[in-house]
Amino acid sequence: EPHRGSSGPDSSMRLLLLALAAAVAPAAGLNLQMPALRGQTGLTDARFGGKKLVVVTGTSSGLGRKTAAALLRTGKYHVVGAVRDLDKMEVVAEVDGFDPDLFTPMHCELNSFASVRAFVDELKEWKAAKPVDRLICNAAVYQPSLPYAKWSEDGHEQQMQINYLSHFLLTSLLLDDLAKAPGARCVFVGSVTGNDNTVGGGGVYPIADLKKLDGLKLGAKN
């Protein structure tokens, strides 16, 4: 019998028979599956075990930081923290005692669509066959008293891109992946204007004033 790694006639015939079986199986009511990729499956099992994979944006401060800590305390999740400042995240993770076996920081600058796409590429390569079970879109900026507009790398008003557009892009890029996980969840956090801790002497003015919506008429672009 030829060696298993052989590319001779017998090997080609086996591949042909497998392809024919896969094509005929649905019509015959059979449930035949191609063998799983052992390398990816082994990597997934070793890295995650039975834990769910959660992606949280903005885990270096505020609600994102608290969310990551709460998830990690359960021991049931592996959390990927999508942050713009990895050095700051490293300090926070050490101070808060994040388990490095259960927490992985990755760079994601929501002020740039290119950075969001690069983050998704890095995430997919790192996690291999493991689907994302939870996506928590938390990171945001809030500048209600700023007298002038600040613009993103892509020419959008920063609050519009960071809080909304980039998170919509992130979700759309991971939607197919989320669909592979049983009971997947995608959460969009809206915190400042609904947070009683910021009302009356808080650090952030909590009342949204939409003015005349001139910026929205222009598409929030520079």
mmCIF file with all atom_site columns, N, CA, C and O in Angstrom, residues 53-76:
data_model
loop_
_atom_site.group_PDB
_atom_site.id
_atom_site.type_symbol
_atom_site.label_atom_id
_atom_site.label_alt_id
_atom_site.label_comp_id
_atom_site.label_asym_id
_atom_site.label_entity_id
_atom_site.label_seq_id
_atom_site.pdbx_PDB_ins_code
_atom_site.Cartn_x
_atom_site.Cartn_y
_atom_site.Cartn_z
_atom_site.occupancy
_atom_site.B_iso_or_equiv
_atom_site.pdbx_formal_charge
_atom_site.auth_seq_id
_atom_site.auth_comp_id
_atom_site.auth_asym_id
_atom_site.auth_atom_id
_atom_site.pdbx_PDB_model_num
ATOM 1  N N  . LEU A 1 53 ? -15.693 32.398 23.976 1.00 0.00 ? 53 LEU A N  1
ATOM 2  C CA . LEU A 1 53 ? -14.800 33.471 23.548 1.00 0.00 ? 53 LEU A CA 1
ATOM 3  C C  . LEU A 1 53 ? -15.582 34.778 23.463 1.00 0.00 ? 53 LEU A C  1
ATOM 4  O O  . LEU A 1 53 ? -16.598 34.866 22.774 1.00 0.00 ? 53 LEU A O  1
ATOM 5  N N  . VAL A 1 54 ? -15.099 35.781 24.192 1.00 0.00 ? 54 VAL A N  1
ATOM 6  C CA . VAL A 1 54 ? -15.773 37.082 24.247 1.00 0.00 ? 54 VAL A CA 1
ATOM 7  C C  . VAL A 1 54 ? -14.832 38.171 23.754 1.00 0.00 ? 54 VAL A C  1
ATOM 8  O O  . VAL A 1 54 ? -13.672 38.230 24.171 1.00 0.00 ? 54 VAL A O  1
ATOM 9  N N  . VAL A 1 55 ? -15.319 39.026 22.871 1.00 0.00 ? 55 VAL A N  1
ATOM 10 C CA . VAL A 1 55 ? -14.566 40.196 22.426 1.00 0.00 ? 55 VAL A CA 1
ATOM 11 C C  . VAL A 1 55 ? -15.220 41.433 23.024 1.00 0.00 ? 55 VAL A C  1
ATOM 12 O O  . VAL A 1 55 ? -16.432 41.646 22.862 1.00 0.00 ? 55 VAL A O  1
ATOM 13 N N  . VAL A 1 56 ? -14.434 42.241 23.743 1.00 0.00 ? 56 VAL A N  1
ATOM 14 C CA . VAL A 1 56 ? -14.945 43.472 24.368 1.00 0.00 ? 56 VAL A CA 1
ATOM 15 C C  . VAL A 1 56 ? -14.075 44.630 23.913 1.00 0.00 ? 56 VAL A C  1
ATOM 16 O O  . VAL A 1 56 ? -12.838 44.577 24.048 1.00 0.00 ? 56 VAL A O  1
ATOM 17 N N  . THR A 1 57 ? -14.674 45.680 23.378 1.00 0.00 ? 57 THR A N  1
ATOM 18 C CA . THR A 1 57 ? -13.902 46.869 23.016 1.00 0.00 ? 57 THR A CA 1
ATOM 19 C C  . THR A 1 57 ? -13.800 47.798 24.220 1.00 0.00 ? 57 THR A C  1
ATOM 20 O O  . THR A 1 57 ? -14.737 47.939 24.997 1.00 0.00 ? 57 THR A O  1
ATOM 21 N N  . GLY A 1 58 ? -12.622 48.405 24.374 1.00 0.00 ? 58 GLY A N  1
ATOM 22 C CA . GLY A 1 58 ? -12.433 49.383 25.443 1.00 0.00 ? 58 GLY A CA 1
ATOM 23 C C  . GLY A 1 58 ? -12.313 48.774 26.823 1.00 0.00 ? 58 GLY A C  1
ATOM 24 O O  . GLY A 1 58 ? -12.983 49.219 27.757 1.00 0.00 ? 58 GLY A O  1
ATOM 25 N N  . THR A 1 59 ? -11.436 47.770 26.987 1.00 0.00 ? 59 THR A N  1
ATOM 26 C CA . THR A 1 59 ? -11.316 47.091 28.284 1.00 0.00 ? 59 THR A CA 1
ATOM 27 C C  . THR A 1 59 ? -10.272 47.727 29.204 1.00 0.00 ? 59 THR A C  1
ATOM 28 O O  . THR A 1 59 ? -10.025 47.218 30.292 1.00 0.00 ? 59 THR A O  1
ATOM 29 N N  . SER A 1 60 ? -9.665  48.835 28.793 1.00 0.00 ? 60 SER A N  1
ATOM 30 C CA . SER A 1 60 ? -8.627  49.448 29.625 1.00 0.00 ? 60 SER A CA 1
ATOM 31 C C  . SER A 1 60 ? -9.190  50.474 30.608 1.00 0.00 ? 60 SER A C  1
ATOM 32 O O  . SER A 1 60 ? -8.448  51.003 31.441 1.00 0.00 ? 60 SER A O  1
ATOM 33 N N  . SER A 1 61 ? -10.501 50.749 30.538 1.00 0.00 ? 61 SER A N  1
ATOM 34 C CA . SER A 1 61 ? -11.097 51.719 31.461 1.00 0.00 ? 61 SER A CA 1
ATOM 35 C C  . SER A 1 61 ? -12.613 51.549 31.500 1.00 0.00 ? 61 SER A C  1
ATOM 36 O O  . SER A 1 61 ? -13.206 50.867 30.652 1.00 0.00 ? 61 SER A O  1
ATOM 37 N N  . GLY A 1 62 ? -13.225 52.175 32.493 1.00 0.00 ? 62 GLY A N  1
ATOM 38 C CA . GLY A 1 62 ? -14.682 52.275 32.560 1.00 0.00 ? 62 GLY A CA 1
ATOM 39 C C  . GLY A 1 62 ? -15.433 50.957 32.566 1.00 0.00 ? 62 GLY A C  1
ATOM 40 O O  . GLY A 1 62 ? -15.011 49.960 33.168 1.00 0.00 ? 62 GLY A O  1
ATOM 41 N N  . LEU A 1 63 ? -16.574 50.969 31.889 1.00 0.00 ? 63 LEU A N  1
ATOM 42 C CA . LEU A 1 63 ? -17.434 49.790 31.859 1.00 0.00 ? 63 LEU A CA 1
ATOM 43 C C  . LEU A 1 63 ? -16.758 48.591 31.208 1.00 0.00 ? 63 LEU A C  1
ATOM 44 O O  . LEU A 1 63 ? -16.977 47.449 31.623 1.00 0.00 ? 63 LEU A O  1
ATOM 45 N N  . GLY A 1 64 ? -15.949 48.825 30.195 1.00 0.00 ? 64 GLY A N  1
ATOM 46 C CA . GLY A 1 64 ? -15.259 47.724 29.533 1.00 0.00 ? 64 GLY A CA 1
ATOM 47 C C  . GLY A 1 64 ? -14.308 47.015 30.474 1.00 0.00 ? 64 GLY A C  1
ATOM 48 O O  . GLY A 1 64 ? -14.210 45.778 30.475 1.00 0.00 ? 64 GLY A O  1
ATOM 49 N N  . ARG A 1 65 ? -13.606 47.786 31.269 1.00 0.00 ? 65 ARG A N  1
ATOM 50 C CA . ARG A 1 65 ? -12.680 47.224 32.265 1.00 0.00 ? 65 ARG A CA 1
ATOM 51 C C  . ARG A 1 65 ? -13.437 46.384 33.284 1.00 0.00 ? 65 ARG A C  1
ATOM 52 O O  . ARG A 1 65 ? -13.024 45.259 33.616 1.00 0.00 ? 65 ARG A O  1
ATOM 53 N N  . LYS A 1 66 ? -14.543 46.915 33.791 1.00 0.00 ? 66 LYS A N  1
ATOM 54 C CA . LYS A 1 66 ? -15.347 46.195 34.776 1.00 0.00 ? 66 LYS A CA 1
ATOM 55 C C  . LYS A 1 66 ? -15.993 44.956 34.169 1.00 0.00 ? 66 LYS A C  1
ATOM 56 O O  . LYS A 1 66 ? -16.116 43.914 34.831 1.00 0.00 ? 66 LYS A O  1
ATOM 57 N N  . THR A 1 67 ? -16.416 45.068 32.908 1.00 0.00 ? 67 THR A N  1
ATOM 58 C CA . THR A 1 67 ? -17.032 43.927 32.231 1.00 0.00 ? 67 THR A CA 1
ATOM 59 C C  . THR A 1 67 ? -16.038 42.783 32.075 1.00 0.00 ? 67 THR A C  1
ATOM 60 O O  . THR A 1 67 ? -16.355 41.619 32.349 1.00 0.00 ? 67 THR A O  1
ATOM 61 N N  . ALA A 1 68 ? -14.828 43.117 31.631 1.00 0.00 ? 68 ALA A N  1
ATOM 62 C CA . ALA A 1 68 ? -13.792 42.095 31.476 1.00 0.00 ? 68 ALA A CA 1
ATOM 63 C C  . ALA A 1 68 ? -13.500 41.418 32.807 1.00 0.00 ? 68 ALA A C  1
ATOM 64 O O  . ALA A 1 68 ? -13.397 40.182 32.883 1.00 0.00 ? 68 ALA A O  1
ATOM 65 N N  . ALA A 1 69 ? -13.384 42.209 33.871 1.00 0.00 ? 69 ALA A N  1
ATOM 66 C CA . ALA A 1 69 ? -13.078 41.654 35.191 1.00 0.00 ? 69 ALA A CA 1
ATOM 67 C C  . ALA A 1 69 ? -14.191 40.711 35.658 1.00 0.00 ? 69 ALA A C  1
ATOM 68 O O  . ALA A 1 69 ? -13.923 39.632 36.194 1.00 0.00 ? 69 ALA A O  1
ATOM 69 N N  . ALA A 1 70 ? -15.443 41.115 35.435 1.00 0.00 ? 70 ALA A N  1
ATOM 70 C CA . ALA A 1 70 ? -16.577 40.283 35.857 1.00 0.00 ? 70 ALA A CA 1
ATOM 71 C C  . ALA A 1 70 ? -16.619 38.967 35.093 1.00 0.00 ? 70 ALA A C  1
ATOM 72 O O  . ALA A 1 70 ? -16.885 37.900 35.665 1.00 0.00 ? 70 ALA A O  1
ATOM 73 N N  . LEU A 1 71 ? -16.359 39.025 33.789 1.00 0.00 ? 71 LEU A N  1
ATOM 74 C CA . LEU A 1 71 ? -16.364 37.808 32.978 1.00 0.00 ? 71 LEU A CA 1
ATOM 75 C C  . LEU A 1 71 ? -15.236 36.870 33.393 1.00 0.00 ? 71 LEU A C  1
ATOM 76 O O  . LEU A 1 71 ? -15.427 35.650 33.499 1.00 0.00 ? 71 LEU A O  1
ATOM 77 N N  . LEU A 1 72 ? -14.053 37.435 33.632 1.00 0.00 ? 72 LEU A N  1
ATOM 78 C CA . LEU A 1 72 ? -12.898 36.621 33.991 1.00 0.00 ? 72 LEU A CA 1
ATOM 79 C C  . LEU A 1 72 ? -13.073 35.950 35.348 1.00 0.00 ? 72 LEU A C  1
ATOM 80 O O  . LEU A 1 72 ? -12.592 34.828 35.560 1.00 0.00 ? 72 LEU A O  1
ATOM 81 N N  . ARG A 1 73 ? -13.765 36.624 36.269 1.00 0.00 ? 73 ARG A N  1
ATOM 82 C CA . ARG A 1 73 ? -13.980 36.043 37.598 1.00 0.00 ? 73 ARG A CA 1
ATOM 83 C C  . ARG A 1 73 ? -14.772 34.742 37.539 1.00 0.00 ? 73 ARG A C  1
ATOM 84 O O  . ARG A 1 73 ? -14.617 33.877 38.400 1.00 0.00 ? 73 ARG A O  1
ATOM 85 N N  . THR A 1 74 ? -15.615 34.586 36.538 1.00 0.00 ? 74 THR A N  1
ATOM 86 C CA . THR A 1 74 ? -16.424 33.371 36.438 1.00 0.00 ? 74 THR A CA 1
ATOM 87 C C  . THR A 1 74 ? -15.599 32.160 36.019 1.00 0.00 ? 74 THR A C  1
ATOM 88 O O  . THR A 1 74 ? -15.975 31.024 36.289 1.00 0.00 ? 74 THR A O  1
ATOM 89 N N  . GLY A 1 75 ? -14.468 32.405 35.333 1.00 0.00 ? 75 GLY A N  1
ATOM 90 C CA . GLY A 1 75 ? -13.652 31.311 34.832 1.00 0.00 ? 75 GLY A CA 1
ATOM 91 C C  . GLY A 1 75 ? -14.262 30.591 33.647 1.00 0.00 ? 75 GLY A C  1
ATOM 92 O O  . GLY A 1 75 ? -13.741 29.568 33.191 1.00 0.00 ? 75 GLY A O  1
ATOM 93 N N  . LYS A 1 76 ? -15.343 31.148 33.091 1.00 0.00 ? 76 LYS A N  1
ATOM 94 C CA . LYS A 1 76 ? -16.060 30.489 31.997 1.00 0.00 ? 76 LYS A CA 1
ATOM 95 C C  . LYS A 1 76 ? -15.775 31.110 30.632 1.00 0.00 ? 76 LYS A C  1
ATOM 96 O O  . LYS A 1 76 ? -16.283 30.635 29.618 1.00 0.00 ? 76 LYS A O  1
#
